[in-house]
Amino acid sequence: MKGFGRIPRLPFSNLSTRFAFFISILFVVLLLGLTASYWFQFQQGMSRLKQASGKAIEVEMATFLEQQSDLLVQLAAEQLADPLYYFDFEKLYSLLTPFRQAPQVRYLYVYDAEGKIVHDGKRSIPAYGQPVPDDLAMQVLRSKHQEHILTATELRMAIPITMGDVVIGGLLAGFSLDRIQDSSALMHRQLSTIQDEVLNNSLVILALTLLFLCVLGLGMAWLLANHLSQPIRRLAIMARELGQAPMSVDFDPPTRNDELGQLGRAFAEMTDNLRRTMVSRDFLNRIVDNLKESLFVTDAKGHIRFVNREASRMSGYMLHDLIGRPVAHLVRLEGQALVEGKWEATLIRCDGSTCPVAIRCSSDAGEGYICVVEDISQQLRHHRERRLAAKVYQGSSEGIVIMDSRGTILSANPATLESLGLQSHELRGRRLADLCIDEGVASQIQSSLEGGQRWEGEAWIRGKSSEMIPFWLNLSSIRERSGVITYYIAILLNLRERKEAEQKIFQLAYFDPLTQLPNRVQFQERLQQTMVLAESGAHRMAVVFLDLDRFKIINDTYGHAAGDALLQAVAKRLQGLLRSEDTLARLGGDEFAIILGYLKQSEEAVTVAKKVIEAYARPFVIENFQMYTGASIGISVFPDDACDCTELLKHADLAMYQAKSQGCNLYRLYSKELNATITEHALLENDLRLALERNELELYYQPQWHLQDNMIIGLEALLRWHHPDRGWVSPSVFVPLAEECGLISRIGEWVLRTACRQMRHWQRSTGVYCLIAVNISALQFKHPALLRWIEELLQETALLPEFLELELTETTLMTHANETIDILQRLNQLGVQLAVDDFGTGHSSLNYLKRFPLHRLKIDRGFIRHVTDDPNDAAIVKTIIHLGHNLGLSVLAEGVETQSQVDYMVSRGCKCMQGYFTPNCLMQKRPKSCFDASTVLYRKGTEKNILKNTPLSNK
């Protein structure tokens, strides 16, 4: 602006007024222009602020989502490493369930190192083995770093899952942004409302401010116009005085060399510097906020003056909450003051949790400190993992071998060296394939190394001194991000102990541990194979079943160790008699079996049996003792006797039992008649078991009389069995059967109880008191509860002990004689009478006989039957009578059936007799001591009497 134009010729007062008015108008216009410009800039600023605020909200929300999602997938990836490595789908499902139920999670995929889906977050796995549906997942596997993609509606994140430093798979997660957009729109609306209110309030304030400035500006312009008009008036007066025409006043700006120009240039430089400084500071702030480390700037006292955004994220505090807070409240220095240097410390977060950090601190000329804090938790974790991996490598019980890309061994852990018996330098530089003994396995390993493929299988590796060691080898590769193989890892599991254990298990399962012969299981398998070969070759084969005789006596006499040694010697001697194609097995106890294959005739099996019997005739020397034993042998031939393994072995067993029942050192061939006998024996045993339940057993009582007193002195209870279909079954048949099948104890208990109750009933009904004699089997006599049971029985039946006589055989008494003496003495103290039944037929010892507390000897009926016509029987009877009388025992003759036998026994001093014969004096005189005649039963057509058990009362 050059000036104001020429000044008209007016009075000085009019000129001042016009100038002041002109200046005021200019001021008002200028003020209005500035106000309009300010209002326009304010509206644009508010609009930009609204847009920037919206973008900031979206950015903050997206950042928050990324941070939360990042923590979520990192946590999931760390937890999924172990179950993914072992393909534990149940654990994968349990770990993925909380993440899968999060509302913002759209999908989750767990995939392996080849990009194949392992689990999709659900219980079922419909997409198992399919490629993961996103290139981002494969990009993560190649880069081994976390990646994400943010779109308008979705955030996709992928993170590698590692086991140590090896990537074993990845986790792909999709997060929905719908909730973020809803929250962002709501904040947009709230922010727009606030901005509208601020804009309206600003308009009112601006109007009031403009009015005030206009009034104030008009006043100031008036005063300024008056002040500036003085020089103009003076110039006008001077011009008038000089007679010059009015001049125009131009207000040119000062030149560049004057003070105003210098001031303007200095102001411009300051503005430029300030603009550059502001730009640099803003740029610096962005750099500081983008640092991965936390930055704390403190004053000299350690109070925080400035922090970056990472410090807020790391500590959990807001930025304004950190300003003014002592840095010692955030960083635990462990008693160390804040000084320059670098050290490790602990960061205390807002929620009280801690984090290990590294601090680099530098001072600022006494004004404060600049502290850079770095989170080292991941570094420490990696360090621990590396140390753990090193410890696992060194301390693993499994062998680990590291090889280069060509398969050359670089390193081996101690377990590998110990298993192979080699030193580290002896393995280094060699190829693993060259150590394998099997060329086929070595070729497979080398092909896998060259093709970069995994290989797993059993390999025998040559160790020290060419020792062959079995391993289970697992070969895998380690690749770089580009896919290039850098190393190979071989895991070697030593199978030596497992192989030895399998061999031991096989030995225990198929061989007898004592004799090392095949056991029953292997015997059955070989028998089946031999039968198949015999059937296909149209020849015979046989099974020879052996059982040692007198083995139990030897075992009890010399001990179990001697018995085991005898079994070993027997097995060794039998093996020397057989061919290489034959099989000798120990089936259990003292039972052996032989499989004879390729027989042309059945007589060949008989020849083997005879050789075995001859071999057993020679003594066995065990522990400096000569032991003699025999063998009971049964033979069955295929296909004559049976067509399957079970029947063939069963028939040989039956033949062996027939041989054992007929004596020692015998062999018997199986026959159909033998089978019928055995079948009849089994049926009779079953009927005998049912006889107790059906009350088919009966007791008969045979009188015992004394001729000198002409009275009955006792009754012997005789057991009889009347079968509903078989009729009368002889005691000589069913009593041994009961002893064999273990029924003798139950039957004997029933006999004793029934006899005692019957005798007590007769005593009460007749008033006559005499003995009741009952036979006791060896099993009953050796039972530990015999004394207690007899005492309870006598109390139950109310029978006095002196009226009960127990009859035992010589064999029963002589077995374990010392124990027998103790039992007999206790029975004698109880008051029970004791008698030796069938004396003279067993083996006795006079030394023990004199020590037994006995009361009576009963001469066996076999000697009485021919006592009148056989001098030998007569001599034996005479000797027994004298022996009994000399020992102070009563002597009773059994089986007396004729008057001549009675006369002979009386002549030899034996007055007590028993049998089917009844003296006439007892039948005619019938003294009071005799039972009522109704109790005497006569068999049709004979004079042999016998008393039957009468019905008893409930008492």
PDB file of N, CA, C and O in Angstrom, residues 862-895:
ATOM      1  N   GLY A 862      -8.783-161.385  56.132  1.00  0.00           N
ATOM      2  CA  GLY A 862      -8.046-162.230  55.191  1.00  0.00           C
ATOM      3  C   GLY A 862      -7.325-163.362  55.881  1.00  0.00           C
ATOM      4  O   GLY A 862      -7.154-164.458  55.297  1.00  0.00           O
ATOM      5  N   PHE A 863      -6.870-163.159  57.114  1.00  0.00           N
ATOM      6  CA  PHE A 863      -6.210-164.232  57.857  1.00  0.00           C
ATOM      7  C   PHE A 863      -7.232-165.173  58.482  1.00  0.00           C
ATOM      8  O   PHE A 863      -6.981-166.374  58.642  1.00  0.00           O
ATOM      9  N   ILE A 864      -8.412-164.661  58.864  1.00  0.00           N
ATOM     10  CA  ILE A 864      -9.429-165.469  59.532  1.00  0.00           C
ATOM     11  C   ILE A 864     -10.075-166.426  58.533  1.00  0.00           C
ATOM     12  O   ILE A 864     -10.463-167.569  58.879  1.00  0.00           O
ATOM     13  N   ARG A 865     -10.194-166.021  57.257  1.00  0.00           N
ATOM     14  CA  ARG A 865     -10.922-166.811  56.261  1.00  0.00           C
ATOM     15  C   ARG A 865     -10.321-168.214  56.120  1.00  0.00           C
ATOM     16  O   ARG A 865     -11.050-169.216  55.971  1.00  0.00           O
ATOM     17  N   HIS A 866      -9.000-168.369  56.171  1.00  0.00           N
ATOM     18  CA  HIS A 866      -8.348-169.679  55.977  1.00  0.00           C
ATOM     19  C   HIS A 866      -7.553-170.102  57.222  1.00  0.00           C
ATOM     20  O   HIS A 866      -6.591-170.882  57.126  1.00  0.00           O
ATOM     21  N   VAL A 867      -7.972-169.620  58.390  1.00  0.00           N
ATOM     22  CA  VAL A 867      -7.199-169.915  59.596  1.00  0.00           C
ATOM     23  C   VAL A 867      -7.272-171.401  59.974  1.00  0.00           C
ATOM     24  O   VAL A 867      -6.353-171.949  60.615  1.00  0.00           O
ATOM     25  N   THR A 868      -8.337-172.077  59.556  1.00  0.00           N
ATOM     26  CA  THR A 868      -8.502-173.493  59.941  1.00  0.00           C
ATOM     27  C   THR A 868      -7.848-174.440  58.958  1.00  0.00           C
ATOM     28  O   THR A 868      -7.651-175.623  59.299  1.00  0.00           O
ATOM     29  N   ASP A 869      -7.514-173.984  57.763  1.00  0.00           N
ATOM     30  CA  ASP A 869      -6.938-174.885  56.774  1.00  0.00           C
ATOM     31  C   ASP A 869      -5.613-174.410  56.198  1.00  0.00           C
ATOM     32  O   ASP A 869      -5.033-175.078  55.350  1.00  0.00           O
ATOM     33  N   ASP A 870      -5.134-173.280  56.654  1.00  0.00           N
ATOM     34  CA  ASP A 870      -3.847-172.758  56.149  1.00  0.00           C
ATOM     35  C   ASP A 870      -2.931-172.528  57.336  1.00  0.00           C
ATOM     36  O   ASP A 870      -3.190-171.658  58.183  1.00  0.00           O
ATOM     37  N   PRO A 871      -1.867-173.303  57.453  1.00  0.00           N
ATOM     38  CA  PRO A 871      -0.970-173.154  58.606  1.00  0.00           C
ATOM     39  C   PRO A 871      -0.327-171.751  58.687  1.00  0.00           C
ATOM     40  O   PRO A 871      -0.078-171.256  59.790  1.00  0.00           O
ATOM     41  N   ASN A 872      -0.048-171.178  57.533  1.00  0.00           N
ATOM     42  CA  ASN A 872       0.577-169.853  57.557  1.00  0.00           C
ATOM     43  C   ASN A 872      -0.364-168.806  58.156  1.00  0.00           C
ATOM     44  O   ASN A 872       0.039-167.981  58.993  1.00  0.00           O
ATOM     45  N   ASP A 873      -1.629-168.821  57.728  1.00  0.00           N
ATOM     46  CA  ASP A 873      -2.588-167.871  58.309  1.00  0.00           C
ATOM     47  C   ASP A 873      -2.768-168.146  59.791  1.00  0.00           C
ATOM     48  O   ASP A 873      -2.896-167.212  60.600  1.00  0.00           O
ATOM     49  N   ALA A 874      -2.749-169.421  60.161  1.00  0.00           N
ATOM     50  CA  ALA A 874      -2.917-169.770  61.572  1.00  0.00           C
ATOM     51  C   ALA A 874      -1.746-169.246  62.394  1.00  0.00           C
ATOM     52  O   ALA A 874      -1.923-168.724  63.521  1.00  0.00           O
ATOM     53  N   ALA A 875      -0.543-169.379  61.851  1.00  0.00           N
ATOM     54  CA  ALA A 875       0.632-168.876  62.576  1.00  0.00           C
ATOM     55  C   ALA A 875       0.577-167.358  62.738  1.00  0.00           C
ATOM     56  O   ALA A 875       0.917-166.820  63.800  1.00  0.00           O
ATOM     57  N   ILE A 876       0.146-166.666  61.683  1.00  0.00           N
ATOM     58  CA  ILE A 876       0.067-165.204  61.758  1.00  0.00           C
ATOM     59  C   ILE A 876      -0.965-164.781  62.792  1.00  0.00           C
ATOM     60  O   ILE A 876      -0.732-163.887  63.617  1.00  0.00           O
ATOM     61  N   VAL A 877      -2.129-165.448  62.780  1.00  0.00           N
ATOM     62  CA  VAL A 877      -3.185-165.108  63.745  1.00  0.00           C
ATOM     63  C   VAL A 877      -2.702-165.354  65.166  1.00  0.00           C
ATOM     64  O   VAL A 877      -2.928-164.533  66.067  1.00  0.00           O
ATOM     65  N   LYS A 878      -2.036-166.488  65.364  1.00  0.00           N
ATOM     66  CA  LYS A 878      -1.527-166.803  66.709  1.00  0.00           C
ATOM     67  C   LYS A 878      -0.529-165.741  67.171  1.00  0.00           C
ATOM     68  O   LYS A 878      -0.549-165.293  68.328  1.00  0.00           O
ATOM     69  N   THR A 879       0.344-165.312  66.245  1.00  0.00           N
ATOM     70  CA  THR A 879       1.359-164.300  66.594  1.00  0.00           C
ATOM     71  C   THR A 879       0.705-162.973  66.944  1.00  0.00           C
ATOM     72  O   THR A 879       1.109-162.308  67.917  1.00  0.00           O
ATOM     73  N   ILE A 880      -0.306-162.576  66.185  1.00  0.00           N
ATOM     74  CA  ILE A 880      -0.965-161.292  66.456  1.00  0.00           C
ATOM     75  C   ILE A 880      -1.662-161.323  67.806  1.00  0.00           C
ATOM     76  O   ILE A 880      -1.623-160.345  68.567  1.00  0.00           O
ATOM     77  N   ILE A 881      -2.309-162.478  68.132  1.00  0.00           N
ATOM     78  CA  ILE A 881      -3.005-162.580  69.418  1.00  0.00           C
ATOM     79  C   ILE A 881      -2.017-162.454  70.558  1.00  0.00           C
ATOM     80  O   ILE A 881      -2.241-161.705  71.526  1.00  0.00           O
ATOM     81  N   HIS A 882      -0.875-163.150  70.473  1.00  0.00           N
ATOM     82  CA  HIS A 882       0.130-163.070  71.545  1.00  0.00           C
ATOM     83  C   HIS A 882       0.717-161.664  71.629  1.00  0.00           C
ATOM     84  O   HIS A 882       0.962-161.158  72.736  1.00  0.00           O
ATOM     85  N   LEU A 883       0.959-161.046  70.488  1.00  0.00           N
ATOM     86  CA  LEU A 883       1.526-159.686  70.482  1.00  0.00           C
ATOM     87  C   LEU A 883       0.571-158.704  71.142  1.00  0.00           C
ATOM     88  O   LEU A 883       0.993-157.881  71.976  1.00  0.00           O
ATOM     89  N   GLY A 884      -0.703-158.775  70.805  1.00  0.00           N
ATOM     90  CA  GLY A 884      -1.660-157.863  71.398  1.00  0.00           C
ATOM     91  C   GLY A 884      -1.781-158.049  72.887  1.00  0.00           C
ATOM     92  O   GLY A 884      -1.803-157.076  73.654  1.00  0.00           O
ATOM     93  N   HIS A 885      -1.863-159.351  73.329  1.00  0.00           N
ATOM     94  CA  HIS A 885      -1.990-159.589  74.762  1.00  0.00           C
ATOM     95  C   HIS A 885      -0.742-159.134  75.503  1.00  0.00           C
ATOM     96  O   HIS A 885      -0.837-158.614  76.630  1.00  0.00           O
ATOM     97  N   ASN A 886       0.432-159.389  74.939  1.00  0.00           N
ATOM     98  CA  ASN A 886       1.671-158.961  75.585  1.00  0.00           C
ATOM     99  C   ASN A 886       1.769-157.440  75.703  1.00  0.00           C
ATOM    100  O   ASN A 886       2.409-156.929  76.624  1.00  0.00           O
ATOM    101  N   LEU A 887       1.183-156.712  74.713  1.00  0.00           N
ATOM    102  CA  LEU A 887       1.191-155.231  74.767  1.00  0.00           C
ATOM    103  C   LEU A 887       0.045-154.676  75.586  1.00  0.00           C
ATOM    104  O   LEU A 887      -0.122-153.468  75.692  1.00  0.00           O
ATOM    105  N   GLY A 888      -0.763-155.586  76.175  1.00  0.00           N
ATOM    106  CA  GLY A 888      -1.885-155.147  76.994  1.00  0.00           C
ATOM    107  C   GLY A 888      -3.055-154.643  76.196  1.00  0.00           C
ATOM    108  O   GLY A 888      -3.825-153.804  76.693  1.00  0.00           O
ATOM    109  N   LEU A 889      -3.236-155.131  74.971  1.00  0.00           N
ATOM    110  CA  LEU A 889      -4.294-154.663  74.110  1.00  0.00           C
ATOM    111  C   LEU A 889      -5.339-155.741  73.939  1.00  0.00           C
ATOM    112  O   LEU A 889      -5.035-156.938  73.978  1.00  0.00           O
ATOM    113  N   SER A 890      -6.575-155.351  73.742  1.00  0.00           N
ATOM    114  CA  SER A 890      -7.633-156.285  73.410  1.00  0.00           C
ATOM    115  C   SER A 890      -7.494-156.678  71.946  1.00  0.00           C
ATOM    116  O   SER A 890      -7.152-155.848  71.101  1.00  0.00           O
ATOM    117  N   VAL A 891      -7.812-157.952  71.640  1.00  0.00           N
ATOM    118  CA  VAL A 891      -7.678-158.471  70.282  1.00  0.00           C
ATOM    119  C   VAL A 891      -9.058-158.924  69.819  1.00  0.00           C
ATOM    120  O   VAL A 891      -9.751-159.661  70.538  1.00  0.00           O
ATOM    121  N   LEU A 892      -9.447-158.509  68.622  1.00  0.00           N
ATOM    122  CA  LEU A 892     -10.747-158.849  68.048  1.00  0.00           C
ATOM    123  C   LEU A 892     -10.533-159.413  66.655  1.00  0.00           C
ATOM    124  O   LEU A 892      -9.762-158.852  65.855  1.00  0.00           O
ATOM    125  N   ALA A 893     -11.230-160.507  66.371  1.00  0.00           N
ATOM    126  CA  ALA A 893     -11.118-161.163  65.068  1.00  0.00           C
ATOM    127  C   ALA A 893     -12.252-160.690  64.175  1.00  0.00           C
ATOM    128  O   ALA A 893     -13.425-160.742  64.571  1.00  0.00           O
ATOM    129  N   GLU A 894     -11.900-160.237  62.964  1.00  0.00           N
ATOM    130  CA  GLU A 894     -12.906-159.768  62.012  1.00  0.00           C
ATOM    131  C   GLU A 894     -13.200-160.878  61.003  1.00  0.00           C
ATOM    132  O   GLU A 894     -12.356-161.722  60.716  1.00  0.00           O
ATOM    133  N   GLY A 895     -14.442-160.828  60.454  1.00  0.00           N
ATOM    134  CA  GLY A 895     -14.795-161.749  59.373  1.00  0.00           C
ATOM    135  C   GLY A 895     -15.061-163.159  59.811  1.00  0.00           C
ATOM    136  O   GLY A 895     -14.889-164.101  59.015  1.00  0.00           O
TER     137      GLY A 895
END
